[in-house]
Amino acid sequence: MMEEIDRHNQRKGSEGGTITLCTGQECVSISPGNTLKEDGVVAVMTVTTTHGIYHANLVIGADGMNSQVRACLAHAAPGTWSSNCVPSSKFQLKQGVQSYLSLGLLPMKDNNAVRPTNIITRPNHEIWNINDGNSMREYFQKAFPRLDFHKDGIISEDEWERFAKAEGTRFPPCQYSPGLAVWDESGRSGVALVGDVIHAFSPDIGQSVNAGLMDVVSLDRALSGLDQETGKEKEAEAASNNNHDSTATTSLGSNLKQYQKRLRPEIAALIRLACFGAPYHYNQPHYADWVLKKLWTANVALRLILSKLTFGLIQPPFIILSQNSDLTFREVMNKAD
């Protein structure tokens, strides 16, 4: 990334628009420009060991699912942003919807290589309360009695101890932020959110990167005043420009409003797809999950068969429809419904 930033700055030179990379800083507050000395800008205070204030017309929050930028918008006082913006409560995340263990093993090309094993559990599983290696080994011996974990060479003492103290990796529940952007009353400054800041889910459906790119493309089209669906100049504006020989200008606030209006239903559809597309992909360790996975598989198979028999009159399941790059997430869910 540093090399790309250097190349960008060399191309721009004295033209302006260069990039300054600041690391180790965290956003702690965002306020519209009319609360500061400089009118019409947004000020973001970021803090590391020291703190500083930056001024900008547009702030893009792309700091992940635990976004501090979104948190600042969620806790903004009433009246901070334009009355046309969604209320601060809309930036609060909406989340979707024990003793059993399962092992997930991946194939290895080299038979002599160490083969990693995944332990797939629900977040409240009792295994996360075990903090020492001996207790962890005894738990596994009880859970998998056919395996002799006391045998030398299978798993070392150090590995048992390391695993017991590890926090593990947890996929987030399906969650999204209904609020995507804010702007001030003048419409000259604002904040836009993209990526995991506004939607986060497990990688079951393989759409995380696609969803992030969708946000960036939609924001770029909105800021450029292009049609959100086609990416081309809007016909009405093009006709107006031809007739009056002038270029219609729109405020940053109205562009951010179009971004939010276009993308919000797409994200709602995406989260529905993430919730129901492949919810039992990881063989969750609960007996109810085992039964529900069988029912989900039967539903997918039945819809596929009916779609074939009716020549597409009955749509295939949405996990199949999502592989069609010509369909938006909203179109996928509308067809599946």
Short mmCIF file of C-alpha atoms in Angstrom, two decimals:
data_model
loop_
_atom_site.label_atom_id
_atom_site.label_comp_id
_atom_site.label_asym_id
_atom_site.label_seq_id
_atom_site.Cartn_x
_atom_site.Cartn_y
_atom_site.Cartn_z
CA MET A 1 0.00 0.00 0.00
CA MET A 2 2.86 2.39 0.82
CA GLU A 3 4.32 1.90 -2.66
CA GLU A 4 0.95 2.68 -4.27
CA ILE A 5 0.61 5.83 -2.16
CA ASP A 6 4.10 6.96 -3.23
CA ARG A 7 3.25 6.40 -6.90
CA HIS A 8 0.00 8.35 -6.50
CA ASN A 9 1.76 11.29 -4.84
CA GLN A 10 4.47 11.33 -7.53
CA ARG A 11 1.82 11.48 -10.27
CA LYS A 12 -0.06 14.31 -8.59
CA GLY A 13 3.05 16.32 -7.66
CA SER A 14 2.16 19.96 -7.20
CA GLU A 15 -1.39 19.52 -8.53
CA GLY A 16 -2.71 18.71 -5.08
CA GLY A 17 -4.80 15.70 -4.05
CA THR A 18 -1.85 13.88 -2.52
CA ILE A 19 -2.25 11.25 0.21
CA THR A 20 -0.87 11.59 3.74
CA LEU A 21 -0.92 8.29 5.65
CA CYS A 22 -1.40 8.59 9.42
CA THR A 23 -1.18 5.34 11.41
CA GLY A 24 -2.16 4.39 14.93
CA GLN A 25 -4.92 6.98 15.16
CA GLU A 26 -8.54 6.52 16.13
CA CYS A 27 -11.57 8.64 15.40
CA VAL A 28 -13.06 10.00 18.62
CA SER A 29 -15.48 12.67 17.41
CA ILE A 30 -17.11 14.04 14.26
CA SER A 31 -18.95 17.32 14.07
CA PRO A 32 -20.22 19.43 11.16
CA GLY A 33 -18.20 22.43 10.10
CA ASN A 34 -20.53 25.07 11.46
CA THR A 35 -19.59 24.04 15.01
CA LEU A 36 -15.94 24.82 14.28
CA LYS A 37 -14.07 27.92 13.17
CA GLU A 38 -13.98 26.82 9.53
CA ASP A 39 -17.45 26.87 8.00
CA GLY A 40 -18.71 24.06 5.79
CA VAL A 41 -16.20 21.35 6.74
CA VAL A 42 -16.17 18.26 8.90
CA ALA A 43 -13.61 17.97 11.70
CA VAL A 44 -12.44 14.55 12.79
CA MET A 45 -10.34 14.28 15.91
CA THR A 46 -8.15 11.19 15.93
CA VAL A 47 -6.10 10.13 18.93
CA THR A 48 -2.99 7.99 19.39
CA THR A 49 -0.53 8.89 22.11
CA THR A 50 -1.12 12.48 21.10
CA HIS A 51 -4.18 13.95 19.40
CA GLY A 52 -4.88 16.14 16.44
CA ILE A 53 -7.75 17.71 14.46
CA TYR A 54 -8.22 17.29 10.71
CA HIS A 55 -10.54 19.25 8.41
CA ALA A 56 -12.26 17.79 5.34
CA ASN A 57 -15.36 18.22 3.21
CA LEU A 58 -15.96 14.46 3.08
CA VAL A 59 -15.12 11.73 5.56
CA ILE A 60 -15.47 8.09 4.49
CA GLY A 61 -15.77 5.59 7.32
CA ALA A 62 -14.15 2.32 6.23
CA ASP A 63 -12.76 1.17 9.57
CA GLY A 64 -14.45 -2.22 9.82
CA MET A 65 -17.36 -3.72 11.72
CA ASN A 66 -16.22 -2.15 15.02
CA SER A 67 -16.15 1.27 13.35
CA GLN A 68 -15.40 4.27 15.55
CA VAL A 69 -16.69 6.54 12.78
CA ARG A 70 -20.11 4.88 12.90
CA ALA A 71 -20.03 4.99 16.72
CA CYS A 72 -19.54 8.76 16.57
CA LEU A 73 -22.58 9.10 14.31
CA ALA A 74 -24.63 6.78 16.53
CA HIS A 75 -23.96 8.96 19.59
CA ALA A 76 -24.38 12.32 17.87
CA ALA A 77 -26.66 14.73 19.68
CA PRO A 78 -30.03 15.55 18.03
CA GLY A 79 -29.67 18.43 15.58
CA THR A 80 -25.96 17.83 14.96
CA TRP A 81 -26.55 16.94 11.33
CA SER A 82 -29.11 18.02 8.75
CA SER A 83 -32.76 17.40 9.57
CA ASN A 84 -32.96 15.44 6.29
CA CYS A 85 -30.51 12.82 7.61
CA VAL A 86 -31.64 9.65 9.34
CA PRO A 87 -31.62 9.94 13.16
CA SER A 88 -28.52 8.86 15.08
CA SER A 89 -30.34 5.71 16.27
CA LYS A 90 -30.18 4.41 12.68
CA PHE A 91 -26.42 3.98 13.05
CA GLN A 92 -26.90 1.40 15.80
CA LEU A 93 -26.24 -2.09 14.44
CA LYS A 94 -29.15 -4.46 13.79
CA GLN A 95 -28.19 -8.08 14.50
CA GLY A 96 -29.70 -11.21 13.07
CA VAL A 97 -30.48 -14.06 14.49
CA GLN A 98 -23.69 -26.28 23.98
CA SER A 99 -22.07 -29.10 25.02
CA TYR A 100 -21.67 -30.75 21.61
CA LEU A 101 -18.36 -30.45 19.70
CA SER A 102 -17.38 -31.13 16.09
CA LEU A 103 -13.98 -31.15 14.42
CA GLY A 104 -13.39 -29.53 11.05
CA LEU A 105 -10.39 -30.87 9.15
CA LEU A 106 -9.06 -29.58 5.85
CA PRO A 107 -7.28 -31.85 3.34
CA MET A 108 -3.50 -31.54 3.09
CA LYS A 109 -1.44 -32.17 -0.05
CA ASP A 110 1.54 -33.37 2.00
CA ASN A 111 0.64 -36.40 4.11
CA ASN A 112 3.56 -35.67 6.44
CA ALA A 113 2.54 -32.08 7.13
CA VAL A 114 0.85 -31.03 10.37
CA ARG A 115 -2.89 -31.07 9.76
CA PRO A 116 -4.80 -28.22 11.41
CA THR A 117 -8.18 -28.90 12.98
CA ASN A 118 -10.95 -26.36 13.49
CA ILE A 119 -13.20 -26.42 16.54
CA ILE A 120 -16.56 -25.01 15.49
CA THR A 121 -18.85 -23.91 18.32
CA ARG A 122 -21.46 -21.39 19.28
CA PRO A 123 -20.15 -18.28 21.13
CA ASN A 124 -21.45 -19.42 24.55
CA HIS A 125 -19.90 -22.91 24.36
CA GLU A 126 -18.34 -24.14 27.60
CA ILE A 127 -15.02 -24.84 25.89
CA TRP A 128 -14.25 -21.11 25.98
CA ASN A 129 -14.19 -21.26 29.80
CA ILE A 130 -11.27 -23.74 29.86
CA ASN A 131 -7.96 -21.96 30.41
CA ASP A 132 -5.32 -24.64 31.01
CA GLY A 133 -3.90 -27.37 28.77
CA ASN A 134 -4.58 -30.39 30.99
CA SER A 135 -8.26 -29.52 31.46
CA MET A 136 -8.61 -28.93 27.71
CA ARG A 137 -7.10 -32.32 26.90
CA GLU A 138 -9.41 -34.08 29.36
CA TYR A 139 -12.40 -32.31 27.83
CA PHE A 140 -11.43 -33.49 24.34
CA GLN A 141 -10.81 -37.02 25.59
CA LYS A 142 -14.34 -37.11 26.97
CA ALA A 143 -15.82 -35.55 23.82
CA PHE A 144 -13.93 -37.88 21.45
CA PRO A 145 -13.36 -41.13 23.39
CA ARG A 146 -12.17 -43.03 20.29
CA LEU A 147 -9.11 -40.79 20.05
CA ASP A 148 -6.28 -41.26 22.54
CA PHE A 149 -5.17 -37.71 23.27
CA HIS A 150 -2.85 -38.96 26.03
CA LYS A 151 -0.71 -40.79 23.50
CA ASP A 152 2.67 -39.18 22.93
CA GLY A 153 3.16 -37.43 19.65
CA ILE A 154 -0.49 -36.72 18.76
CA ILE A 155 -0.70 -33.27 20.35
CA SER A 156 2.10 -31.78 22.43
CA GLU A 157 1.70 -30.33 25.91
CA ASP A 158 2.67 -26.90 24.60
CA GLU A 159 -0.01 -27.05 21.91
CA TRP A 160 -2.70 -27.98 24.45
CA GLU A 161 -1.61 -25.05 26.61
CA ARG A 162 -1.50 -22.65 23.65
CA PHE A 163 -4.95 -23.69 22.46
CA ALA A 164 -6.48 -23.37 25.94
CA LYS A 165 -5.26 -19.79 26.26
CA ALA A 166 -6.17 -18.76 22.69
CA GLU A 167 -9.25 -16.57 22.24
CA GLY A 168 -10.06 -18.03 18.85
CA THR A 169 -11.68 -16.33 15.89
CA ARG A 170 -15.36 -15.47 15.97
CA PHE A 171 -17.51 -14.63 12.99
CA PRO A 172 -19.84 -11.71 13.62
CA PRO A 173 -23.60 -12.24 13.61
CA CYS A 174 -25.33 -10.88 10.52
CA GLN A 175 -25.57 -7.17 11.23
CA TYR A 176 -26.00 -3.89 9.40
CA SER A 177 -26.36 -0.17 9.94
CA PRO A 178 -29.53 1.42 8.49
CA GLY A 179 -27.74 4.77 8.43
CA LEU A 180 -25.12 5.16 5.70
CA ALA A 181 -24.38 8.89 5.50
CA VAL A 182 -24.93 12.28 7.14
CA TRP A 183 -24.43 15.85 5.92
CA ASP A 184 -24.75 19.33 7.36
CA GLU A 185 -27.52 21.83 6.67
CA SER A 186 -25.52 23.60 3.97
CA GLY A 187 -24.97 20.33 2.10
CA ARG A 188 -21.27 21.15 1.68
CA SER A 189 -19.83 18.58 4.09
CA GLY A 190 -20.73 15.10 5.22
CA VAL A 191 -19.71 11.58 6.21
CA ALA A 192 -20.23 8.37 4.23
CA LEU A 193 -19.80 4.81 5.51
CA VAL A 194 -18.68 1.82 3.42
CA GLY A 195 -17.68 -1.84 3.83
CA ASP A 196 -17.88 -3.76 7.11
CA VAL A 197 -18.82 -0.51 8.83
CA ILE A 198 -22.36 -0.87 7.48
CA HIS A 199 -22.63 -4.63 6.93
CA ALA A 200 -20.82 -7.56 8.54
CA PHE A 201 -21.52 -11.28 8.34
CA SER A 202 -19.73 -14.63 8.26
CA PRO A 203 -18.13 -15.71 4.95
CA ASP A 204 -20.73 -18.46 4.33
CA ILE A 205 -22.10 -16.94 1.11
CA GLY A 206 -18.78 -15.64 -0.25
CA GLN A 207 -20.04 -12.09 -0.84
CA SER A 208 -18.02 -9.99 1.62
CA VAL A 209 -15.57 -8.51 -0.91
CA ASN A 210 -18.31 -8.09 -3.53
CA ALA A 211 -20.45 -6.19 -1.03
CA GLY A 212 -17.58 -3.84 -0.15
CA LEU A 213 -16.90 -3.15 -3.82
CA MET A 214 -20.62 -2.50 -4.33
CA ASP A 215 -20.45 0.22 -1.65
CA VAL A 216 -17.44 1.91 -3.25
CA VAL A 217 -18.95 1.85 -6.76
CA SER A 218 -22.27 3.20 -5.48
CA LEU A 219 -20.56 6.00 -3.55
CA ASP A 220 -18.40 6.92 -6.55
CA ARG A 221 -21.45 7.12 -8.81
CA ALA A 222 -23.34 9.21 -6.27
CA LEU A 223 -20.48 11.67 -5.83
CA SER A 224 -20.07 11.90 -9.61
CA GLY A 225 -23.79 12.53 -10.13
CA LEU A 226 -24.16 9.42 -12.29
CA ASP A 227 -27.11 7.05 -12.49
CA GLN A 228 -26.83 4.62 -9.59
CA GLU A 229 -27.97 1.63 -11.62
CA THR A 230 -26.10 2.10 -14.91
CA GLY A 231 -23.17 4.33 -13.96
CA LYS A 232 -24.00 6.61 -16.89
CA GLU A 233 -24.99 10.27 -16.93
CA LYS A 234 -28.61 10.73 -15.97
CA GLU A 235 -30.79 11.32 -19.04
CA ALA A 236 -32.68 14.27 -17.55
CA GLU A 237 -29.47 16.04 -16.59
CA ALA A 238 -27.86 15.30 -19.95
CA ALA A 239 -30.85 16.83 -21.77
CA SER A 240 -30.78 19.86 -19.50
CA ASN A 241 -27.08 20.39 -20.14
CA ASN A 242 -27.58 20.19 -23.90
CA ASN A 243 -30.49 22.62 -23.91
CA HIS A 244 -28.96 25.24 -21.64
CA ASP A 245 -25.30 24.66 -22.42
CA SER A 246 -24.48 24.53 -18.74
CA THR A 247 -23.53 21.92 -16.19
CA ALA A 248 -26.04 21.29 -13.45
CA THR A 249 -24.41 21.15 -10.05
CA THR A 250 -25.63 19.27 -7.02
CA SER A 251 -24.48 19.58 -3.44
CA LEU A 252 -22.45 16.97 -1.63
CA GLY A 253 -25.40 16.48 0.72
CA SER A 254 -27.80 15.59 -2.09
CA ASN A 255 -25.26 13.16 -3.54
CA LEU A 256 -24.85 11.43 -0.17
CA LYS A 257 -28.63 11.28 0.13
CA GLN A 258 -28.80 9.46 -3.22
CA TYR A 259 -26.06 7.08 -2.06
CA GLN A 260 -28.00 6.19 1.07
CA LYS A 261 -31.32 5.90 -0.77
CA ARG A 262 -29.91 3.54 -3.39
CA LEU A 263 -27.73 1.35 -1.18
CA ARG A 264 -29.84 0.88 1.95
CA PRO A 265 -32.33 -1.62 0.41
CA GLU A 266 -29.42 -3.48 -1.20
CA ILE A 267 -27.77 -3.94 2.18
CA ALA A 268 -31.03 -5.08 3.79
CA ALA A 269 -31.37 -7.72 1.06
CA LEU A 270 -27.70 -8.71 1.47
CA ILE A 271 -28.15 -9.33 5.20
CA ARG A 272 -31.22 -11.49 4.55
CA LEU A 273 -29.17 -13.47 2.05
CA ALA A 274 -26.35 -13.86 4.59
CA CYS A 275 -28.79 -15.04 7.28
CA PHE A 276 -30.54 -17.68 5.21
CA GLY A 277 -28.20 -18.40 2.28
CA ALA A 278 -26.01 -21.06 3.93
CA PRO A 279 -26.61 -20.83 7.68
CA TYR A 280 -25.35 -24.35 8.50
CA HIS A 281 -22.19 -24.26 6.43
CA TYR A 282 -19.91 -24.93 9.42
CA ASN A 283 -21.83 -27.78 11.05
CA GLN A 284 -22.65 -25.83 14.19
CA PRO A 285 -22.45 -28.06 17.29
CA HIS A 286 -26.07 -28.17 18.37
CA TYR A 287 -28.56 -30.97 17.81
CA ALA A 288 -31.18 -28.51 16.57
CA ASP A 289 -28.66 -27.29 13.98
CA TRP A 290 -28.22 -30.85 12.72
CA VAL A 291 -31.98 -31.19 12.13
CA LEU A 292 -32.30 -27.72 10.61
CA LYS A 293 -29.39 -28.39 8.24
CA LYS A 294 -31.19 -31.46 6.90
CA LEU A 295 -34.36 -29.40 6.36
CA TRP A 296 -32.37 -26.60 4.69
CA THR A 297 -30.67 -29.08 2.35
CA ALA A 298 -34.02 -30.66 1.46
CA ASN A 299 -35.47 -27.21 0.73
CA VAL A 300 -32.57 -26.30 -1.58
CA ALA A 301 -32.79 -29.63 -3.41
CA LEU A 302 -36.58 -29.38 -3.82
CA ARG A 303 -36.43 -25.83 -5.21
CA LEU A 304 -33.71 -26.82 -7.64
CA ILE A 305 -35.78 -29.75 -8.91
CA LEU A 306 -38.94 -27.64 -9.21
CA SER A 307 -37.00 -24.93 -11.04
CA LYS A 308 -35.77 -27.50 -13.57
CA LEU A 309 -39.21 -29.10 -14.01
CA THR A 310 -40.96 -25.73 -14.53
CA PHE A 311 -38.21 -24.34 -16.80
CA GLY A 312 -37.48 -21.52 -14.37
CA LEU A 313 -41.09 -20.61 -13.55
CA ILE A 314 -40.23 -21.48 -9.94
CA GLN A 315 -37.03 -19.71 -9.06
CA PRO A 316 -34.05 -21.67 -7.66
CA PRO A 317 -32.95 -20.97 -4.06
CA PHE A 318 -31.27 -17.62 -3.46
CA ILE A 319 -27.87 -19.17 -2.69
CA ILE A 320 -27.86 -20.25 -6.35
CA LEU A 321 -29.31 -16.96 -7.61
CA SER A 322 -26.58 -15.03 -5.81
CA GLN A 323 -24.02 -16.51 -8.22
CA ASN A 324 -25.65 -14.59 -11.09
CA SER A 325 -23.51 -11.45 -11.48
CA ASP A 326 -26.28 -9.70 -13.46
CA LEU A 327 -28.57 -9.61 -10.41
CA THR A 328 -28.37 -7.19 -7.51
CA PHE A 329 -28.86 -8.51 -3.98
CA ARG A 330 -32.33 -6.98 -3.93
CA GLU A 331 -33.23 -8.70 -7.21
CA VAL A 332 -31.93 -12.00 -5.88
CA MET A 333 -34.14 -11.85 -2.81
CA ASN A 334 -37.20 -10.63 -4.75
CA LYS A 335 -36.90 -13.55 -7.14
CA ALA A 336 -36.37 -16.05 -4.33
CA ASP A 337 -39.36 -14.71 -2.39
#
